Coordinates of C-alpha atoms and ligand atoms in Angstrom, one line a residue:
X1 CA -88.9 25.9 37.7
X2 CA -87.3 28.2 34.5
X3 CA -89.8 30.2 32.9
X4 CA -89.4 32.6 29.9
X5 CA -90.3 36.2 30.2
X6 CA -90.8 38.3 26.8
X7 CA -89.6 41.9 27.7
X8 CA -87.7 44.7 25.5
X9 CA -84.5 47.3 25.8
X10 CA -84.1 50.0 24.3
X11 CA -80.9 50.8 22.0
X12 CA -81.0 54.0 21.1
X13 CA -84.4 54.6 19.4
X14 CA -84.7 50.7 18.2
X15 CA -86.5 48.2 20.5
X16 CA -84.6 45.0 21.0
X17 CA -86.2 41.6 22.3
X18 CA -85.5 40.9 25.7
X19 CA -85.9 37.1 27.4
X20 CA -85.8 37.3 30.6
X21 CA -85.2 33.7 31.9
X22 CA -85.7 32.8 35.6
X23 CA -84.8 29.6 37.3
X24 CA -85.4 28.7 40.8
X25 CA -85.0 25.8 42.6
X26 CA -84.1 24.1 45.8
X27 CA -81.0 24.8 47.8
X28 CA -79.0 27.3 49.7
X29 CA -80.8 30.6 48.6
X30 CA -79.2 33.0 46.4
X31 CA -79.4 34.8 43.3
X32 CA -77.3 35.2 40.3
X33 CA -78.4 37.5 37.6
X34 CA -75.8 37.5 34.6
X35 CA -76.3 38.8 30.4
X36 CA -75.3 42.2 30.7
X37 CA -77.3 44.5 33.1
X38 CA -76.2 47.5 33.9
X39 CA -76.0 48.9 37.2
X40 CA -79.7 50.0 37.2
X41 CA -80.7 46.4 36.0
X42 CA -78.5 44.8 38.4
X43 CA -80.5 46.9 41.2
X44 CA -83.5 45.4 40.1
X45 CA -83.2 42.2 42.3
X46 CA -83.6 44.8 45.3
X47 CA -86.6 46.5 44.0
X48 CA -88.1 43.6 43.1
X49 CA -88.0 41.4 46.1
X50 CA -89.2 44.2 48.3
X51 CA -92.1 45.3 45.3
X52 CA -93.3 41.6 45.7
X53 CA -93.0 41.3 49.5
X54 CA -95.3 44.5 49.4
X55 CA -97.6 42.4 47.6
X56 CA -97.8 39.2 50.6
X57 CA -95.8 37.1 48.4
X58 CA -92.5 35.5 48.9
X59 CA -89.4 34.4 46.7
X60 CA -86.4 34.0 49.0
X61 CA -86.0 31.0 49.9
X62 CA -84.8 29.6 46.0
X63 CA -82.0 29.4 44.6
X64 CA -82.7 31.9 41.6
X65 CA -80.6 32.2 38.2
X66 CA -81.8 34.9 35.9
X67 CA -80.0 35.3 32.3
X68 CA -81.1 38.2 30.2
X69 CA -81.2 37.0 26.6
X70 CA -79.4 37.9 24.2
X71 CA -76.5 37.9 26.1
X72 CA -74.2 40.7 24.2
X73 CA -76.9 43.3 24.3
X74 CA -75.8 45.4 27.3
X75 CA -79.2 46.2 29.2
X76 CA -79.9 49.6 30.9
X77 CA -82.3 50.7 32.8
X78 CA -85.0 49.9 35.5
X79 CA -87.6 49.0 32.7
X80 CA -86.6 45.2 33.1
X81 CA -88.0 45.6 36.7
X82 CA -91.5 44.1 36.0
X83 CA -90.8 40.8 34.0
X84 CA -88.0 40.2 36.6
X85 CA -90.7 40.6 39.5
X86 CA -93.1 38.2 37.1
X87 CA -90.4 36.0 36.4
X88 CA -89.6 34.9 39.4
X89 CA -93.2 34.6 40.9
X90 CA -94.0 32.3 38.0
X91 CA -90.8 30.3 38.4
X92 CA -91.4 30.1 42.2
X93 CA -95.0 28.8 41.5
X94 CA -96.1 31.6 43.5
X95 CA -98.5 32.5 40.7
X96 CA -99.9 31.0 37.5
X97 CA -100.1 32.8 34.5
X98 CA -102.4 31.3 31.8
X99 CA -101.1 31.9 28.1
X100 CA -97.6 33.8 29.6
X101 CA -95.9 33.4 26.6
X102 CA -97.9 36.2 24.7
X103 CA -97.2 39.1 27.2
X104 CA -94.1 41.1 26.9
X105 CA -94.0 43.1 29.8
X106 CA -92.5 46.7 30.6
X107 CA -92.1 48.7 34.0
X108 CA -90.2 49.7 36.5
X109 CA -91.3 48.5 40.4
X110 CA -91.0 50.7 43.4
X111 CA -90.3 49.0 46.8
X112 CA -94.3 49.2 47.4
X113 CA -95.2 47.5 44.9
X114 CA -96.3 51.0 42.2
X115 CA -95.6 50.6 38.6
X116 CA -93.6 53.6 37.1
X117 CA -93.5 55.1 33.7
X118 CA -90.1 54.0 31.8
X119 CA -88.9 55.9 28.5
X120 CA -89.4 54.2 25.2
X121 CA -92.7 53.0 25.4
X122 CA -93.7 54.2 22.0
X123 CA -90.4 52.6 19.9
X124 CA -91.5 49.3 22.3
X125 CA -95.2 49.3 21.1
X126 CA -93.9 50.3 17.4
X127 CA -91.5 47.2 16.9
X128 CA -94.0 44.2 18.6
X129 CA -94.3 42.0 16.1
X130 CA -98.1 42.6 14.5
X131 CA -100.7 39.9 13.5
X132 CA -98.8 37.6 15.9
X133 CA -100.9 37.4 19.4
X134 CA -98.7 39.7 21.3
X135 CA -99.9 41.7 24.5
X136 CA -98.1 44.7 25.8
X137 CA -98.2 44.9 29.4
X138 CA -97.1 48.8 30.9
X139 CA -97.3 50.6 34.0
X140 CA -100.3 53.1 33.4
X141 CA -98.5 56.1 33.2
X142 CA -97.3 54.9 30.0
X143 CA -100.7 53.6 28.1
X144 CA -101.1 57.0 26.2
X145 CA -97.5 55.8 24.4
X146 CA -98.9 52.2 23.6
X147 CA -102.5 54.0 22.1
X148 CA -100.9 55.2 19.3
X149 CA -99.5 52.5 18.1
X150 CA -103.1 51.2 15.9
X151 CA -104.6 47.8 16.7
X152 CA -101.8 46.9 19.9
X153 CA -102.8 45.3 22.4
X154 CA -102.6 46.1 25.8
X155 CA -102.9 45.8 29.4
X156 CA -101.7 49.1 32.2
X157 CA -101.6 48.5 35.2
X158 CA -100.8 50.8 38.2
X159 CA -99.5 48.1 40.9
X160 CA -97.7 45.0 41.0
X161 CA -100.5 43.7 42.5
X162 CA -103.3 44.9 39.9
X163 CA -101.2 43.5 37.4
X164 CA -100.8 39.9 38.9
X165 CA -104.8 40.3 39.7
X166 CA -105.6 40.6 36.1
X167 CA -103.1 38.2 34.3
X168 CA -104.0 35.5 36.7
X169 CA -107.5 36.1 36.0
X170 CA -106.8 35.7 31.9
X171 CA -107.1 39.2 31.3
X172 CA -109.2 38.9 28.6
X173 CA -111.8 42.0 30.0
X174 CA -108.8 44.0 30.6
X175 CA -107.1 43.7 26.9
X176 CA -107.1 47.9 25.6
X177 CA -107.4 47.9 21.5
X178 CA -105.0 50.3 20.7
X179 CA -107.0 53.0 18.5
X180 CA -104.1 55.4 17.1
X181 CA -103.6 58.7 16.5
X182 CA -107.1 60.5 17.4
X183 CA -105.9 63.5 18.0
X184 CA -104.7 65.3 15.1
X185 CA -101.8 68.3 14.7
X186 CA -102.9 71.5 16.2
X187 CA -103.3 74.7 15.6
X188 CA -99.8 76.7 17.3
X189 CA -100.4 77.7 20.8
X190 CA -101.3 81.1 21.9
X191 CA -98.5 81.3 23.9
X192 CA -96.2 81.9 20.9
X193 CA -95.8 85.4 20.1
X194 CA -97.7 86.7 16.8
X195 CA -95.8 88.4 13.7
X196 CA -98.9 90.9 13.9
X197 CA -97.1 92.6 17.5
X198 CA -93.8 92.8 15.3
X199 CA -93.1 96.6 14.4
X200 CA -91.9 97.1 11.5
X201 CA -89.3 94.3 10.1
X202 CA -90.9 93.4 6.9
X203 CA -87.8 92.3 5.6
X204 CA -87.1 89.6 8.1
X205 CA -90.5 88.5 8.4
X206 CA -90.0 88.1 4.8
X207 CA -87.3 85.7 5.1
X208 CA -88.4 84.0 7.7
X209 CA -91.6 82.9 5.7
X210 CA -89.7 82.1 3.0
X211 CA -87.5 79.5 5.4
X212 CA -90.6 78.4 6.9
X213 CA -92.2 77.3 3.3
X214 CA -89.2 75.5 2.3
X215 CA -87.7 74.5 5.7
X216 CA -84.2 76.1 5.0
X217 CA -81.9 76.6 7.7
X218 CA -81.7 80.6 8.7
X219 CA -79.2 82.9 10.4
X220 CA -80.0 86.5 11.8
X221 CA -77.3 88.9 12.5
X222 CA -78.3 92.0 14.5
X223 CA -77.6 94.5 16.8
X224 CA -78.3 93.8 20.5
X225 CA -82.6 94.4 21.0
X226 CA -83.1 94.7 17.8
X227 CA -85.5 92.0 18.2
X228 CA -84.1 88.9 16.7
X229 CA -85.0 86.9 19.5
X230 CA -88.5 87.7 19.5
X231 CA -89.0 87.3 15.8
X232 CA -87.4 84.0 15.7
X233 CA -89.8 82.8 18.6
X234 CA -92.6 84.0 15.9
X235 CA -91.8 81.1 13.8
X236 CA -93.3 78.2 15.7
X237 CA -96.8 80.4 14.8
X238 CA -96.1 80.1 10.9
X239 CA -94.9 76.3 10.6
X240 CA -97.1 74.1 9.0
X241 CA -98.7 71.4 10.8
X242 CA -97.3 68.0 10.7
X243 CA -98.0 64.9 9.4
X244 CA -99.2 61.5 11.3
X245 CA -96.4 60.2 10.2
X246 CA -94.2 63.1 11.0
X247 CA -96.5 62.9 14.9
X248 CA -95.3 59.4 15.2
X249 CA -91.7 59.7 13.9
X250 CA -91.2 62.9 16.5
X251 CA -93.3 61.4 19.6
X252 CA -91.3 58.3 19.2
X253 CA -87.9 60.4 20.5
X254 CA -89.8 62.5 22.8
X255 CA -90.6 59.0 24.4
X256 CA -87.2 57.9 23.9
X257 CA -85.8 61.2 26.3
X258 CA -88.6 61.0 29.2
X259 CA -87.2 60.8 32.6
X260 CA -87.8 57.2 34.0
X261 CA -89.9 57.5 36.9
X262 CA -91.6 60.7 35.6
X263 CA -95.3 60.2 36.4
X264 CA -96.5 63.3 34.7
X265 CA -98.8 61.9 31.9
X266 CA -97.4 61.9 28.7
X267 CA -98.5 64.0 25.7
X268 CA -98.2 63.0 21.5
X269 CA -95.8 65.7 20.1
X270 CA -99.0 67.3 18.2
X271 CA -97.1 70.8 17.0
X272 CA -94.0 71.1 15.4
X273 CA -91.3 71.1 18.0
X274 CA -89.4 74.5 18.7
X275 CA -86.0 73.3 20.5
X276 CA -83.9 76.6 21.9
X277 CA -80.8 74.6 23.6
X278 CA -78.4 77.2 25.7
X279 CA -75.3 78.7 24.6
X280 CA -73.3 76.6 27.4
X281 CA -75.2 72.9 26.1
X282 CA -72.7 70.3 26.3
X283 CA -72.0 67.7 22.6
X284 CA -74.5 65.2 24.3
X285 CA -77.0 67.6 25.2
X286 CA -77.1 68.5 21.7
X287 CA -76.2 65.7 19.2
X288 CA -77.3 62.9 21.9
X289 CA -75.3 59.8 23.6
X290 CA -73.7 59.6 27.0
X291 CA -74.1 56.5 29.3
X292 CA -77.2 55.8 28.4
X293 CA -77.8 57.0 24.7
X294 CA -80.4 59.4 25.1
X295 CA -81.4 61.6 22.2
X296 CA -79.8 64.9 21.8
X297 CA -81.8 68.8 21.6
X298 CA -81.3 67.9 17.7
X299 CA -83.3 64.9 17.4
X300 CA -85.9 66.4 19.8
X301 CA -86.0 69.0 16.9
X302 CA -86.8 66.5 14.5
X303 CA -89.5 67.3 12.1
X304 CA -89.3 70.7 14.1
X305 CA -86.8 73.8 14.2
X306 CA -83.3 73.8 16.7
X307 CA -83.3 77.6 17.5
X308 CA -79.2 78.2 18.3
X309 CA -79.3 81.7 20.0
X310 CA -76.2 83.7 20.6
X311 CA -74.4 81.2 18.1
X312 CA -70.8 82.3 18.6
X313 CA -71.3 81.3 22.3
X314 CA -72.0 77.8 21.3
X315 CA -68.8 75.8 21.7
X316 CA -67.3 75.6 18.2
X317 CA -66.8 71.5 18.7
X318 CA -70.4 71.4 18.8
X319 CA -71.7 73.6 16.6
X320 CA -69.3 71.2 13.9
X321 CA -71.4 68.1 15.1
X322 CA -74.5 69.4 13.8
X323 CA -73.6 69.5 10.4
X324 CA -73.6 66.0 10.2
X325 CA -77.3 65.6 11.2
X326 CA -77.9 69.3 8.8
X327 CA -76.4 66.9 5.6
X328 CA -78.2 63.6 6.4
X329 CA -81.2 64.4 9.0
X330 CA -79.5 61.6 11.5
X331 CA -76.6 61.7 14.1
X332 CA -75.1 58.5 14.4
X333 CA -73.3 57.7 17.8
X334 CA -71.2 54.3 17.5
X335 CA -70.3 52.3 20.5
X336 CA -68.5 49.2 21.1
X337 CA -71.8 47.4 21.5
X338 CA -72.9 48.9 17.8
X339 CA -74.3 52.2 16.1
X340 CA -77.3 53.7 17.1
X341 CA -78.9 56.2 14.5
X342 CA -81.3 59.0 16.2
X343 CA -83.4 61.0 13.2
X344 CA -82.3 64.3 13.5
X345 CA -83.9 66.3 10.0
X346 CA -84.4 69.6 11.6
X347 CA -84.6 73.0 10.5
X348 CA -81.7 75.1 11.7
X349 CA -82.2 78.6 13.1
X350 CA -79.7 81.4 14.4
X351 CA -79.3 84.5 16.0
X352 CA -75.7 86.5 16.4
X353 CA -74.6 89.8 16.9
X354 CA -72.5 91.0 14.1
X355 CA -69.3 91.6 16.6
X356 CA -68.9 91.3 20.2
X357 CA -70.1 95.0 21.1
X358 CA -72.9 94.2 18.8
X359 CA -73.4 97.3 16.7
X360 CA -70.8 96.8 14.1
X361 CA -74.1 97.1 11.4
X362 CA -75.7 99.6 13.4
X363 CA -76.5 102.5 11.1
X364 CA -76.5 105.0 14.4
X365 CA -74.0 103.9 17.1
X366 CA -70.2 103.2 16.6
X367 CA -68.5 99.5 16.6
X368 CA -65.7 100.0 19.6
X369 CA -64.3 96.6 18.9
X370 CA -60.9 96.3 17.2
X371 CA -61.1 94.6 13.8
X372 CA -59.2 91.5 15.2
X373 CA -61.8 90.5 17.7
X374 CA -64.6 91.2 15.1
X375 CA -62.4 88.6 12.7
X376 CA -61.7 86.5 15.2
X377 CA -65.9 86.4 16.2
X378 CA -67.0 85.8 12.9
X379 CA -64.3 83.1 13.1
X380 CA -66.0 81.4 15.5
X381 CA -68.5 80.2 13.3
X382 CA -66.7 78.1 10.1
X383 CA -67.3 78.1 6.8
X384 CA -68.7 74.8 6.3
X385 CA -71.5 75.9 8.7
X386 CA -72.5 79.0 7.4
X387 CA -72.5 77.3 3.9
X388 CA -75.3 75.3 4.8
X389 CA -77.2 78.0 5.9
X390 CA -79.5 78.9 2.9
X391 CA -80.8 82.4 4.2
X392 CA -78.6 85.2 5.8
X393 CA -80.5 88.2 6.7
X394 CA -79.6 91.3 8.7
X395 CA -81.8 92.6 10.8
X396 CA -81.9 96.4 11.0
X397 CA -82.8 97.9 14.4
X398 CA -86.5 99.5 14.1
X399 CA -86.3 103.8 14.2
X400 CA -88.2 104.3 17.5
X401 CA -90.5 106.9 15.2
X402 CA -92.0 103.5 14.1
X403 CA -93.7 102.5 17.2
X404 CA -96.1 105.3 17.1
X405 CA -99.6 104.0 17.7
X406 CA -98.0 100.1 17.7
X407 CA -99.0 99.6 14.2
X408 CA -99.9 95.9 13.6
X409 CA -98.4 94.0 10.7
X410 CA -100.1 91.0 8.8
X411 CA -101.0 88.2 11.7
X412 CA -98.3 85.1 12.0
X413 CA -102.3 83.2 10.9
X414 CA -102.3 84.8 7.5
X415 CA -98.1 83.8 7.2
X416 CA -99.1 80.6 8.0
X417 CA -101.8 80.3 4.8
X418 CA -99.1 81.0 2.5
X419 CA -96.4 78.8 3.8
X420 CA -99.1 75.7 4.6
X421 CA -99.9 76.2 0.0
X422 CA -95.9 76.4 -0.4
X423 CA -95.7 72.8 1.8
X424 CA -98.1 71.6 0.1
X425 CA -96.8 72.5 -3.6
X426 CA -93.6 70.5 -2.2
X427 CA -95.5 67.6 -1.2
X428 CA -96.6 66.9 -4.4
X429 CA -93.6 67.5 -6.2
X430 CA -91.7 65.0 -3.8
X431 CA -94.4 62.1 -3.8
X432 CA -92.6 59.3 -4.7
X433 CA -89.1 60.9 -3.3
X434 CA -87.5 60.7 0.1
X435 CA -87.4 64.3 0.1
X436 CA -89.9 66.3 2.2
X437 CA -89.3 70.0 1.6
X438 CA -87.3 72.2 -1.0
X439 CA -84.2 72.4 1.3
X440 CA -83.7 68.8 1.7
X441 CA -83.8 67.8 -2.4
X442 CA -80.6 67.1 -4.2
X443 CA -78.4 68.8 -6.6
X444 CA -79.9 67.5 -9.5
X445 CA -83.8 67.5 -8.1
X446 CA -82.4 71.5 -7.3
X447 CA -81.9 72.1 -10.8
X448 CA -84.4 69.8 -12.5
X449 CA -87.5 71.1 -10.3
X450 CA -86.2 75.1 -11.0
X451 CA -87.2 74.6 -14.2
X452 CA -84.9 77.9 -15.6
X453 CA -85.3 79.1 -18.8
X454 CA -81.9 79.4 -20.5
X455 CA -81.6 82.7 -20.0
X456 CA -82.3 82.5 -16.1
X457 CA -79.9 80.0 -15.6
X458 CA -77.0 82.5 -17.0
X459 CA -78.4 85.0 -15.1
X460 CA -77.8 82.5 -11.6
X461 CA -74.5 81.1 -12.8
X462 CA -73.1 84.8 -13.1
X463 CA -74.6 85.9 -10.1
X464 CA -73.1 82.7 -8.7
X465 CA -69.8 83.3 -10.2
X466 CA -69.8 87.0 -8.8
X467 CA -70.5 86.0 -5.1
X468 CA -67.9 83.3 -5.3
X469 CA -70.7 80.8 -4.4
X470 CA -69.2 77.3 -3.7
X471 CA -71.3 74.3 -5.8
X472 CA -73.3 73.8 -2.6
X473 CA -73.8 77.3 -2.6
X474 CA -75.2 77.4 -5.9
X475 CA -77.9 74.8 -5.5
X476 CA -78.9 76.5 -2.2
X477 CA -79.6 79.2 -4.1
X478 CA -81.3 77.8 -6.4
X479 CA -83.5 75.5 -3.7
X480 CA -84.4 79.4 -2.0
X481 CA -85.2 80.2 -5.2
X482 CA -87.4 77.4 -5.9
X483 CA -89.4 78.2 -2.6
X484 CA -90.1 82.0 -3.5
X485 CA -91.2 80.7 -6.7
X486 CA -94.2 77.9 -4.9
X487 CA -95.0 81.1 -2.3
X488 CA -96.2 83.0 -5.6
X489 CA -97.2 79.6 -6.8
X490 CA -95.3 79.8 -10.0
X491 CA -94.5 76.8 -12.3
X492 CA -90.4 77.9 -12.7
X493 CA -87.9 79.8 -10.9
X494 CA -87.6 84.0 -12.6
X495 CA -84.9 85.9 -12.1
X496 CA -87.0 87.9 -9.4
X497 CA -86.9 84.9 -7.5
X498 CA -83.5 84.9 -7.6
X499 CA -82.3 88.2 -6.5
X500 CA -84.6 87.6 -3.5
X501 CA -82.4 84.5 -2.6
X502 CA -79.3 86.2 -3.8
X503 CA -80.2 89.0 -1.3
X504 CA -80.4 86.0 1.6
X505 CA -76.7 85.4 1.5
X506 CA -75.4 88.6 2.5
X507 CA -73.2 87.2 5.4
X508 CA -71.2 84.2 4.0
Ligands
ADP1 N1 -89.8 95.2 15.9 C1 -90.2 95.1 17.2 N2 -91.5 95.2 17.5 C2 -91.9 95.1 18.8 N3 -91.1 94.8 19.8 C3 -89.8 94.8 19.6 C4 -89.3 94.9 18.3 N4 -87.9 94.8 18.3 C5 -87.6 94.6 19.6 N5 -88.7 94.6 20.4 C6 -88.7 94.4 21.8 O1 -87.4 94.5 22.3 C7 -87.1 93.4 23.1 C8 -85.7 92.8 22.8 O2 -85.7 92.2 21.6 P1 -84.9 90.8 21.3 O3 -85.7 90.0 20.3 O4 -84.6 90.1 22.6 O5 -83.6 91.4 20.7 P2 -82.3 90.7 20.2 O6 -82.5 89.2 20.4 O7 -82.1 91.1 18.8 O8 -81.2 91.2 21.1 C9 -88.2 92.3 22.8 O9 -88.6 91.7 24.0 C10 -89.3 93.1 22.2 O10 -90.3 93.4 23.2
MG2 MG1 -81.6 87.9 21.6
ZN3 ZN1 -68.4 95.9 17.7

């Protein structure tokens, strides 16, 4: 018999329909599987036979085509697993299915039978055609992805055998009503360290409010344990929450990158994400592709920071890719099969010693290293790059006579107040505009929304003119500007605002 199987892969983040079409009939036994599986897909046939002997049925003695539709679409994974296993039960007439053609089915099988969590879930349940009557079936491991999406249905299932139980029954007492997001954003963990422990540093906390209201990307150059580590770990603590949408858009990636097989129950990205990739990560581990086109540490950033520590470590190659996804918030990785596009609008952070003893800005010890491997440090890090970082601050190291007593500054909570009103000033000003926050807008929005009186506007282009800005480097200044000006909750950008953002650009 040839049955029809609804099932999805994943390309990149899209979800593609997937038929998986089964015919068995009399004759020598054997089994031909063709449409372009990969060698994960291709294993299925193993996995499956054994899951399904597991459950005291048999299928092996057919002859048994299987062509996974469209044919072009190379298929990866083990996901394909369970509408291969229901495929060929149907086609053997080993089961009946009422209604089959409105389940599309996801999961991977282990030889006894257990339904495993695949990646992707989320992007699946996201791209099922709505209004039409379709119903997601998912190992359980997977039904917190397929809750989110609102008003899916769907059926989880822990076994092979729970799931044949149910559909073969008409699963209509089993159908889950997806309800959405319930949880909302939370609060930042108290886990993260608190701007209130920080000694001293006003200046750098300073700045990195400002990049926080305005998401601007940030560099901090500083002697060794002079605590630029710590304070950039302060940041998740003054981020403002996110968006659903901006839940959704972020969780959907996360769900993209899990580990197939991992049974560990799977949690909505609630709280901005705080990505802090090693020094030694390779191009895929941070812009995403390989084999199997897994997002990158920069689209796991998305919506979130990507905290590059030690940034002269980082291989220059790859430092270079990121400032495709800095420009356009999305890394594009083409293959011969097509282009897959991963959101990537993250806020860049960065910490670096100034030279490679680390105390060429040190007011009290001496720089040993000769100027040509200080030049050829810096060098490490281009132009291009640094130009898109808005705010350049040095970071002092903290007179030990300071530490007396511990005294507490202002707590990363009452940071967070100020930034959360600055967000929400933007979010306003953009409605209507793809843009989300003052570091994203255009050229012209830069200008327009800065709102300079004449003589302001001299006063920037001078300034400008003076720090041989490039053009980019003049509408970054006047973006900073524009988010000091919503932190004091003024209408137009001063000249006070300025020199604070003038000040932020010490190091290009
Ligand atoms: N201003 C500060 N207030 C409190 N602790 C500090 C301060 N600066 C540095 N420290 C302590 O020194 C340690 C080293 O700081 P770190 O951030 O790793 O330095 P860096 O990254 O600049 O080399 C931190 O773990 C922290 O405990
Ligand atoms: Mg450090
Ligand atoms: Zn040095």
């Amino acid at each position: 018999m040839f049955r029809r199987i609804r099932s999805y892969c994943l390309f990149g983040i899209k979800a593609v329909p997937v038929s998986v079409e089964v015919d068995a009939s009399q004759g020598l036994p054997g089994f031909t599987l063709v449409g372009l599986p990969d060698n994960a897909v291709r294993e299925s046939r193993e996995r499956v036979v054994s899951a399904i002997r597991s459950v005291g049925k048999v299928v092996t003695g057919f002859r048994t085509t299987v062509n996974l539709s469209p044919a072009d679409l190379r298929k990866e994974g083990s996901a394909l697993d369970l509408p291969l296993a229901i495929g060929m039960l149907v086609s053997t007439g080993e089961i009946e299915i009422p209604k089959l053609d409105r389940y599309v089915f996801i999961g991977e099988l282990s030889l006894d039978g257990l339904l495993k969590p695949v990646r992707g879930v989320l992007s699946v349940a996201m791209s099922l055609p709505r209004g039409q009557e379709s119903i997601l079936v998912i190992p359980k491991a997977n039904s917190t992805e397929a809750s989110l999406v609102e008003g899916l249905r769907y059926i989880s299932a822990d076994t092979l055998s729970e799931c044949i139980e149910i559909l073969e029954g008409g699963a209509e007492c089993s159908i889950s009503v997806a309800k959405g997001l319930t949880q909302k954003s939370v609060p930042p963990s108290s886990s993260i360290p608190d701007f209130r422990n920080v000694v001293g540093m006003s200046g750098v906390k300073r700045a990195l409010e400002v990049a926080a209201a305005g998401a601007h990307n940030f560099l901090l150059v500083g002697s060794p344990g002079a605590g630029k580590t710590l304070c950039a770990r302060c940041l998740p603590g003054i981020l403002p929450e996110m968006t659903d949408e901006e839940i959704l858009e972020t969780t959907r990636i996360h769900s993209c990158a899990r580990r197939a097989g991992d049974s560990e129950a799977f949690k909505p990205v609630l709280s901005r994400p705080f990505r802090t990739p090693h020094h030694s990560a390779s191009m895929v581990a941070l812009v995403g592709g390989g084999a199997r086109l897994l997002p990158g540490e920069a689209s796991l950033a998305h919506n979130g920071v990507l905290f590059l520590d030690e940034l002269p470590e980082f291989n220059r190659g790859v430092l270079e890719a990121l400032r495709e996804p800095m420009e356009d918030g999305a890394i594009s990785v083409s293959r011969a099969s097509g282009t897959v596009v991963w959101p990537a609008r993250f806020m860049m952070g960065a910490a670096m010693n100034p030279c490679p003893c680390g105390f060429a800005m040190d007011p009290k010890r001496a720089c040993t290293c000769l100027p040509d491997a200080r030049k050829r440090y810096r060098e490490r890090i281009s132009g291009p790059l640094l130009d898109r970082i808005d705010i350049q601050v040095s970071v002092p190291p903290v007179e030990a006579g300071q530490f007396v007593g511990r005294p507490g500054g202002e707590s990363s909570a009452s940071i967070r107040e100020r930034v959360c009103a600055a967000r929400s000033i933007q979010h306003r000003r953009f409605s209507g505009t793809p843009f989300k926050s003052n570091a994203e807008m255009s050229s012209e929005c830069a200008h327009r929304f800065a709102m300079m009186s004449q003589a302001t506007e001299r006063f920037a282009v001078s300034a400008a003119d003076k720090m041989n800005l490039s053009a980019r480097g003049y509408y970054r200044l006047l973006k900073v500007a524009r988010t000091i000006a919503d932190l004091r909750k003024n209408e137009s950008v001063e000249i006070p605002d300025l020199s604070e953002a003038l000040r932020y650009k010490t190091y290009s």
